[in-house]
mmCIF file of C-alpha atoms and ligand atoms in Angstrom:
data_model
loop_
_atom_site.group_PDB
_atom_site.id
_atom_site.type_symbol
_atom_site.label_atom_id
_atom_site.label_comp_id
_atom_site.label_asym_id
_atom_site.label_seq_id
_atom_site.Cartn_x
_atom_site.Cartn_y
_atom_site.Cartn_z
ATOM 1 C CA UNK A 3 -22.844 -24.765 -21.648
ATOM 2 C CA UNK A 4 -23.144 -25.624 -25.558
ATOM 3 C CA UNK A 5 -26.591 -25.859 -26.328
ATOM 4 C CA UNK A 6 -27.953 -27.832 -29.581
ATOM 5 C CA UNK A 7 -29.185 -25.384 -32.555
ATOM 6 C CA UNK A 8 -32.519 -25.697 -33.645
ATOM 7 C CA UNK A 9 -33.860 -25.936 -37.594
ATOM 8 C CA UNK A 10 -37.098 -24.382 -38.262
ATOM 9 C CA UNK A 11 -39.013 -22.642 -40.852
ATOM 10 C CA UNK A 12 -38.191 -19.123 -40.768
ATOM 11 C CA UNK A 13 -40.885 -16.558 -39.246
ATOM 12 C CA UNK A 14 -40.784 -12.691 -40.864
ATOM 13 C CA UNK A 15 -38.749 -11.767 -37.576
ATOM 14 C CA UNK A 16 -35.934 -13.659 -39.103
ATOM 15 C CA UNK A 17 -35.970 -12.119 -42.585
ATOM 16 C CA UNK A 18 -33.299 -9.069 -41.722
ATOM 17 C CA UNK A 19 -30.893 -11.014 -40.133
ATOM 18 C CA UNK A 20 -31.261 -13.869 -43.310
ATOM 19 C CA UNK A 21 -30.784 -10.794 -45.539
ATOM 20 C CA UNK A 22 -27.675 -9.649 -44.404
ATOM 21 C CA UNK A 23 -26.148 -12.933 -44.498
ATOM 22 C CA UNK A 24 -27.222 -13.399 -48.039
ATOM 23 C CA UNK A 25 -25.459 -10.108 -48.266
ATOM 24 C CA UNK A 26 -22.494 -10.855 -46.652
ATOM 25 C CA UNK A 27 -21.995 -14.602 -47.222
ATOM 26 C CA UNK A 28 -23.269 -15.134 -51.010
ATOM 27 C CA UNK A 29 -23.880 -11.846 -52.851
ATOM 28 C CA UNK A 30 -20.867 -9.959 -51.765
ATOM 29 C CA UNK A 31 -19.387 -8.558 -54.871
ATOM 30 C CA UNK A 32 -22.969 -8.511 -56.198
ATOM 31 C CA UNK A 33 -26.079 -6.194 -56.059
ATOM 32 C CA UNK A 34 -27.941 -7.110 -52.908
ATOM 33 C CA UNK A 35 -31.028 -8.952 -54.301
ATOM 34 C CA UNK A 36 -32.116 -10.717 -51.366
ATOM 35 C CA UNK A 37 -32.913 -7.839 -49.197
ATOM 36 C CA UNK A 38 -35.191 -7.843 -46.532
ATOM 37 C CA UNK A 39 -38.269 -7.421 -48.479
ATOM 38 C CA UNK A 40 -37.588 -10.290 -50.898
ATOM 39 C CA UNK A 41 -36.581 -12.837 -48.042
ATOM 40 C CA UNK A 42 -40.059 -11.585 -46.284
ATOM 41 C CA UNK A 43 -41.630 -12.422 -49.229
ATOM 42 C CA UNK A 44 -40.322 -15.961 -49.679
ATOM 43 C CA UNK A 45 -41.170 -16.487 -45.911
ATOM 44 C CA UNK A 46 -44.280 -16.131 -46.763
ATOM 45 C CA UNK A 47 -44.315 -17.749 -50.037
ATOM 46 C CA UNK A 48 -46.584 -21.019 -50.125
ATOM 47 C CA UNK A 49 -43.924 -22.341 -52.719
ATOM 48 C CA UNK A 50 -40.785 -21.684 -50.758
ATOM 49 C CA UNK A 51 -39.526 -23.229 -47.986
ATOM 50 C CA UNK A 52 -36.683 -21.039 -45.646
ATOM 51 C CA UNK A 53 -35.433 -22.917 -43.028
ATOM 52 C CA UNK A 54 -32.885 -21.493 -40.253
ATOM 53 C CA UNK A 55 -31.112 -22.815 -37.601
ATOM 54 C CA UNK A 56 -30.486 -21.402 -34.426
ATOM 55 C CA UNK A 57 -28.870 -21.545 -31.728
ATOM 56 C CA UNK A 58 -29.826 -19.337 -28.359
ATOM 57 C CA UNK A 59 -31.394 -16.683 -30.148
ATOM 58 C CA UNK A 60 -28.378 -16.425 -32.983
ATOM 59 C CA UNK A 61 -28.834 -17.245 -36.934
ATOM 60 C CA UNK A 62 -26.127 -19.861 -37.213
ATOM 61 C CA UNK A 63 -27.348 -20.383 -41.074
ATOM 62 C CA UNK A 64 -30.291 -20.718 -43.336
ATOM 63 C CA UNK A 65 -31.370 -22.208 -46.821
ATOM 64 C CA UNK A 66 -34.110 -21.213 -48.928
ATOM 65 C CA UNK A 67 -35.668 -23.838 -51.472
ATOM 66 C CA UNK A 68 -38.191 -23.401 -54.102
ATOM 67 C CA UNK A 69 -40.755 -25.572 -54.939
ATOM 68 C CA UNK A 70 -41.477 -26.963 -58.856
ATOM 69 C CA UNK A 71 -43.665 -29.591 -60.250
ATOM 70 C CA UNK A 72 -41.579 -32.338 -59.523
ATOM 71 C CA UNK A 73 -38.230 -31.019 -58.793
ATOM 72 C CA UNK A 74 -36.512 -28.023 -55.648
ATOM 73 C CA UNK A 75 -34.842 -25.600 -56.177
ATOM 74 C CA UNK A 76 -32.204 -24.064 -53.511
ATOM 75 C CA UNK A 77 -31.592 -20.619 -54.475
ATOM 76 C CA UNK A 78 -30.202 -19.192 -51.011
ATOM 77 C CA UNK A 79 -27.903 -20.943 -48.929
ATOM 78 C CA UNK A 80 -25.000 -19.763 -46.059
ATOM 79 C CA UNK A 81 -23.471 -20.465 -42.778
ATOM 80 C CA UNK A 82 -22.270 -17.913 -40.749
ATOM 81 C CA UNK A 83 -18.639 -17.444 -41.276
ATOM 82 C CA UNK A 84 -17.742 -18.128 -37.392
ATOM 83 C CA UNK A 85 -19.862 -21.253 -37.556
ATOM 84 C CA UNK A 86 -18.750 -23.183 -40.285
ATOM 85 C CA UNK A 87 -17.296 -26.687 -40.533
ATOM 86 C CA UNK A 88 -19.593 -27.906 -37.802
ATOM 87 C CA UNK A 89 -22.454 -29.427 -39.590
ATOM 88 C CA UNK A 90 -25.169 -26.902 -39.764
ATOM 89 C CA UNK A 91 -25.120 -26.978 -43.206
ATOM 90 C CA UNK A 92 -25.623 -30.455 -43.440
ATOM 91 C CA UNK A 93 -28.361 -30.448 -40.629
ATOM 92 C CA UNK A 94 -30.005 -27.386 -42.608
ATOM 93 C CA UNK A 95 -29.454 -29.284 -46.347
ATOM 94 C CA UNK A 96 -30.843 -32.289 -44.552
ATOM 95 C CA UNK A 97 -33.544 -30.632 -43.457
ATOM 96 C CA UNK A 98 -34.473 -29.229 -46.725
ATOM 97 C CA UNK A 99 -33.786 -32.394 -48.754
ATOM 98 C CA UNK A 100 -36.149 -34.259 -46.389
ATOM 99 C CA UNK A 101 -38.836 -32.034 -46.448
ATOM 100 C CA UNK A 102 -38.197 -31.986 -50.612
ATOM 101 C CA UNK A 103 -38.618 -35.893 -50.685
ATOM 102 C CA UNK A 104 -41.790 -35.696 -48.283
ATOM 103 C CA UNK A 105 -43.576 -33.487 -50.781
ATOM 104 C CA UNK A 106 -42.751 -35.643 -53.805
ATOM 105 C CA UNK A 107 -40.124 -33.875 -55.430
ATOM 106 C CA UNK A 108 -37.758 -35.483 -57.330
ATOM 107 C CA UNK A 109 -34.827 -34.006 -57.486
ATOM 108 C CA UNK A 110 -33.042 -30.897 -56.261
ATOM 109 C CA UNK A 111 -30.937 -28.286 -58.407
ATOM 110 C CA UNK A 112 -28.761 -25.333 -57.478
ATOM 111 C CA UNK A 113 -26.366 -22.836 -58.948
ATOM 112 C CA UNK A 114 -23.056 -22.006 -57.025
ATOM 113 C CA UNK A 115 -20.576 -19.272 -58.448
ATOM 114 C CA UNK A 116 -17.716 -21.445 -60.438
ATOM 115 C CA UNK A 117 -15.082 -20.186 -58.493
ATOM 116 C CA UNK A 118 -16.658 -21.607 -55.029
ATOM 117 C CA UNK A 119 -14.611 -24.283 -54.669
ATOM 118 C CA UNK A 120 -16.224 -24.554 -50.787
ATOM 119 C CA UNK A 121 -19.805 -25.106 -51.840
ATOM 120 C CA UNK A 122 -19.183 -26.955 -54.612
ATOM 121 C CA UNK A 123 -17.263 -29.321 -52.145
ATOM 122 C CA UNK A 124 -20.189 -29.358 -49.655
ATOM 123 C CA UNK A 125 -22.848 -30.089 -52.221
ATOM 124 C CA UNK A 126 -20.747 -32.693 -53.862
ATOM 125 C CA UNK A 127 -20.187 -34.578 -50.615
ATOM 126 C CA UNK A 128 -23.932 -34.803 -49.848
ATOM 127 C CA UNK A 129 -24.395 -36.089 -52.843
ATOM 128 C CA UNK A 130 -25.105 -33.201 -55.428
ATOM 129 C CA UNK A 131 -22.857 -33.503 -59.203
ATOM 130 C CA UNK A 132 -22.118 -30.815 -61.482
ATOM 131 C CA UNK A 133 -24.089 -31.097 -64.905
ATOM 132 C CA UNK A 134 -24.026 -27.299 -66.599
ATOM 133 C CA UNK A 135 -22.027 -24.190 -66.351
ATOM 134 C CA UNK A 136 -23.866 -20.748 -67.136
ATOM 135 C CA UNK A 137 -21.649 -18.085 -68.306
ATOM 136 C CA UNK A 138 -22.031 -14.529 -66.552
ATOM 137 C CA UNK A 139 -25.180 -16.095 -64.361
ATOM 138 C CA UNK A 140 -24.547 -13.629 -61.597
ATOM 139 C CA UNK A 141 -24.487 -10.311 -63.085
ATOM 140 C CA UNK A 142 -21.642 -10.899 -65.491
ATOM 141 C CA UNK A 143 -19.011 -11.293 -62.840
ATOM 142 C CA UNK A 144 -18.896 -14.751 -62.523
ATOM 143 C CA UNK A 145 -20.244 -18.133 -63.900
ATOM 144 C CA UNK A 146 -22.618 -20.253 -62.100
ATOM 145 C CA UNK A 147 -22.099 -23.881 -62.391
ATOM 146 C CA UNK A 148 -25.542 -26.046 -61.817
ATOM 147 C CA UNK A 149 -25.776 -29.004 -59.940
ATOM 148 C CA UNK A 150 -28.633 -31.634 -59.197
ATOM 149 C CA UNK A 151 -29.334 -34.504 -56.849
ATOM 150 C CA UNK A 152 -31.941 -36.789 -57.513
ATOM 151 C CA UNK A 153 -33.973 -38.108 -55.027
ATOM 152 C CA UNK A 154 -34.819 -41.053 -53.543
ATOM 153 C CA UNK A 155 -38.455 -41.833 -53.938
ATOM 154 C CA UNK A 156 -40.714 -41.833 -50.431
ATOM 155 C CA UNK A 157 -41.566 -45.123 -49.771
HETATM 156 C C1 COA B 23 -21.024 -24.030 -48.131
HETATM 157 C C2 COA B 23 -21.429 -23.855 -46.657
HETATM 158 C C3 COA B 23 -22.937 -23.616 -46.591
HETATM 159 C C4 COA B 23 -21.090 -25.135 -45.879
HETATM 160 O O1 COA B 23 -21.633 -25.041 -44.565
HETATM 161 P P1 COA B 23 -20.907 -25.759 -43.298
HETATM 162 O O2 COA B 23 -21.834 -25.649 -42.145
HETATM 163 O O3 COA B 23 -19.550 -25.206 -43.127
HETATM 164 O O4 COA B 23 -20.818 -27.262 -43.816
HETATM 165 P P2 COA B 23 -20.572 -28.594 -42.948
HETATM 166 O O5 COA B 23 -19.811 -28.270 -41.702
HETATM 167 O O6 COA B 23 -21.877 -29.279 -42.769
HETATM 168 O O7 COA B 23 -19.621 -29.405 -43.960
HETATM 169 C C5 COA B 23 -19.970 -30.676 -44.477
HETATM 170 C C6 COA B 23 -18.917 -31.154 -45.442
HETATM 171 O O8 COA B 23 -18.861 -30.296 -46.596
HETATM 172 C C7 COA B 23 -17.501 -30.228 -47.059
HETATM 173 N N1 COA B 23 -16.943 -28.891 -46.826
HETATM 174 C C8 COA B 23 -17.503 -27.883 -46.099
HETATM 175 N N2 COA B 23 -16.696 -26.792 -46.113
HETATM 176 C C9 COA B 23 -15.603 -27.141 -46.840
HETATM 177 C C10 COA B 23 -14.416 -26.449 -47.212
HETATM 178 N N3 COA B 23 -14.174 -25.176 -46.803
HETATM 179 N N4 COA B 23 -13.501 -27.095 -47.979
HETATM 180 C C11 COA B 23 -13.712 -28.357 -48.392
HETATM 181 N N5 COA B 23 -14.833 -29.089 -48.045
HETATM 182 C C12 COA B 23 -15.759 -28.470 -47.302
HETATM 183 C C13 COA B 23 -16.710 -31.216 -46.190
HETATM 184 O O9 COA B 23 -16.819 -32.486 -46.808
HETATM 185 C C14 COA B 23 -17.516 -31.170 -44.885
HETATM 186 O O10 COA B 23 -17.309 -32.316 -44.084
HETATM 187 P P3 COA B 23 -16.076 -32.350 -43.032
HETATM 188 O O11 COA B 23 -16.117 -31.058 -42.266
HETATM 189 O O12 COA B 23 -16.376 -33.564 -42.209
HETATM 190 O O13 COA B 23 -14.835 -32.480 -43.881
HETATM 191 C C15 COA B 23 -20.655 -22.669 -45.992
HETATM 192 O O14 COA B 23 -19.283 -22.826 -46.232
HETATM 193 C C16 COA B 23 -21.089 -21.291 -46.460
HETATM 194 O O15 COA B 23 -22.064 -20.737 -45.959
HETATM 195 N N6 COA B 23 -20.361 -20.700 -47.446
HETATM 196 C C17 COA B 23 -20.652 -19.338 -47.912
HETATM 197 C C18 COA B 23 -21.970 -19.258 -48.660
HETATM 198 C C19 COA B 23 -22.051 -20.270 -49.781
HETATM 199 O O16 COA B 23 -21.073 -20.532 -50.467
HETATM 200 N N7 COA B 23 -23.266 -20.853 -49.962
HETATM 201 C C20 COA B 23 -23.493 -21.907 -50.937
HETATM 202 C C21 COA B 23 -23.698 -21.417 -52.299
HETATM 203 S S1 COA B 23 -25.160 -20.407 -52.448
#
């Protein structure tokens, strides 16, 4: 039987598994940053939001947003490999982007490496546009390119 996945915040049981994705779906080719301590830590984090989804007891995908003044920030984002093209990560950017607008923020920005034609695809089709490039952003191997959405304010 195919069950539905679930999207929920993250609890710290979930930050190893969120780690090694981050390892092995965004930083590869990178020093891993986002190691189990760090992800713990934004678990935890009264300014961050990590949300997974899940589906019978497997991490299908996860995002992690920060929270500004006015305006999120997603720094973390993946699907695993296996699941992708299936619309967890528009459930899980959904999720995030609603939970953004309920707590007043206006917009929401992200990097993405330049060469990530994928992403940059996904976030453009939900709405997301490109507005800055930052040379050498992740460790001098590759340029970032930043994009924002704005949001719609809460009624
Ligand atoms: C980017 C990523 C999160 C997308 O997750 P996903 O669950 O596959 O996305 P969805 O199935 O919800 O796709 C929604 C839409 O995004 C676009 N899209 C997604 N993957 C795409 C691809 N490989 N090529 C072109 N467009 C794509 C399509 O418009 C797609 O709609 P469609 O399937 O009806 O054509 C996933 O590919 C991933 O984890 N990549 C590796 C990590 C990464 O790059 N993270 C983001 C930067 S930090």
């Amino acid at each position: 039987m195919i069950t539905a996945y679930e999207i929920t915040l993250a609890q710290a049981a979930d930050a190893r598994e969120i780690a090694e994705l981050s390892r092995d779906a965004i930083e590869r080719g990178l020093s891993w940053r986002w190691t189990e301590r760090r992800v713990l830590r934004a678990i935890r984090s009264e300014e961050t939001n990590v949300a997974i989804a899940r589906r019978d007891g497997v991490l299908l995908g996860f995002g992690i947003m920060q929270y500004g003044d006015d305006e999120a920030h997603i720094v973390l984002f993946a699907v695993r490999a296996q699941q992708r093209r299936s619309g967890v990560g528009s459930a899980l950017l959904a999720w995030l982007e609603a939970t953004a607008a309920v707590a007043g923020m206006q917009a929401i920005r992200l990097e993405a490496r330049i060469g990530n034609a994928t992403a940059k695809a996904f976030y453009r089709r939900h709405g997301f546009s490109e507005y800055a490039s930052s040379p050498g952003y992740y460790e001098d191997v590759e340029d970032a390119v930043r994009m924002v959405k704005r949001l719609a304010a809460e009624p």
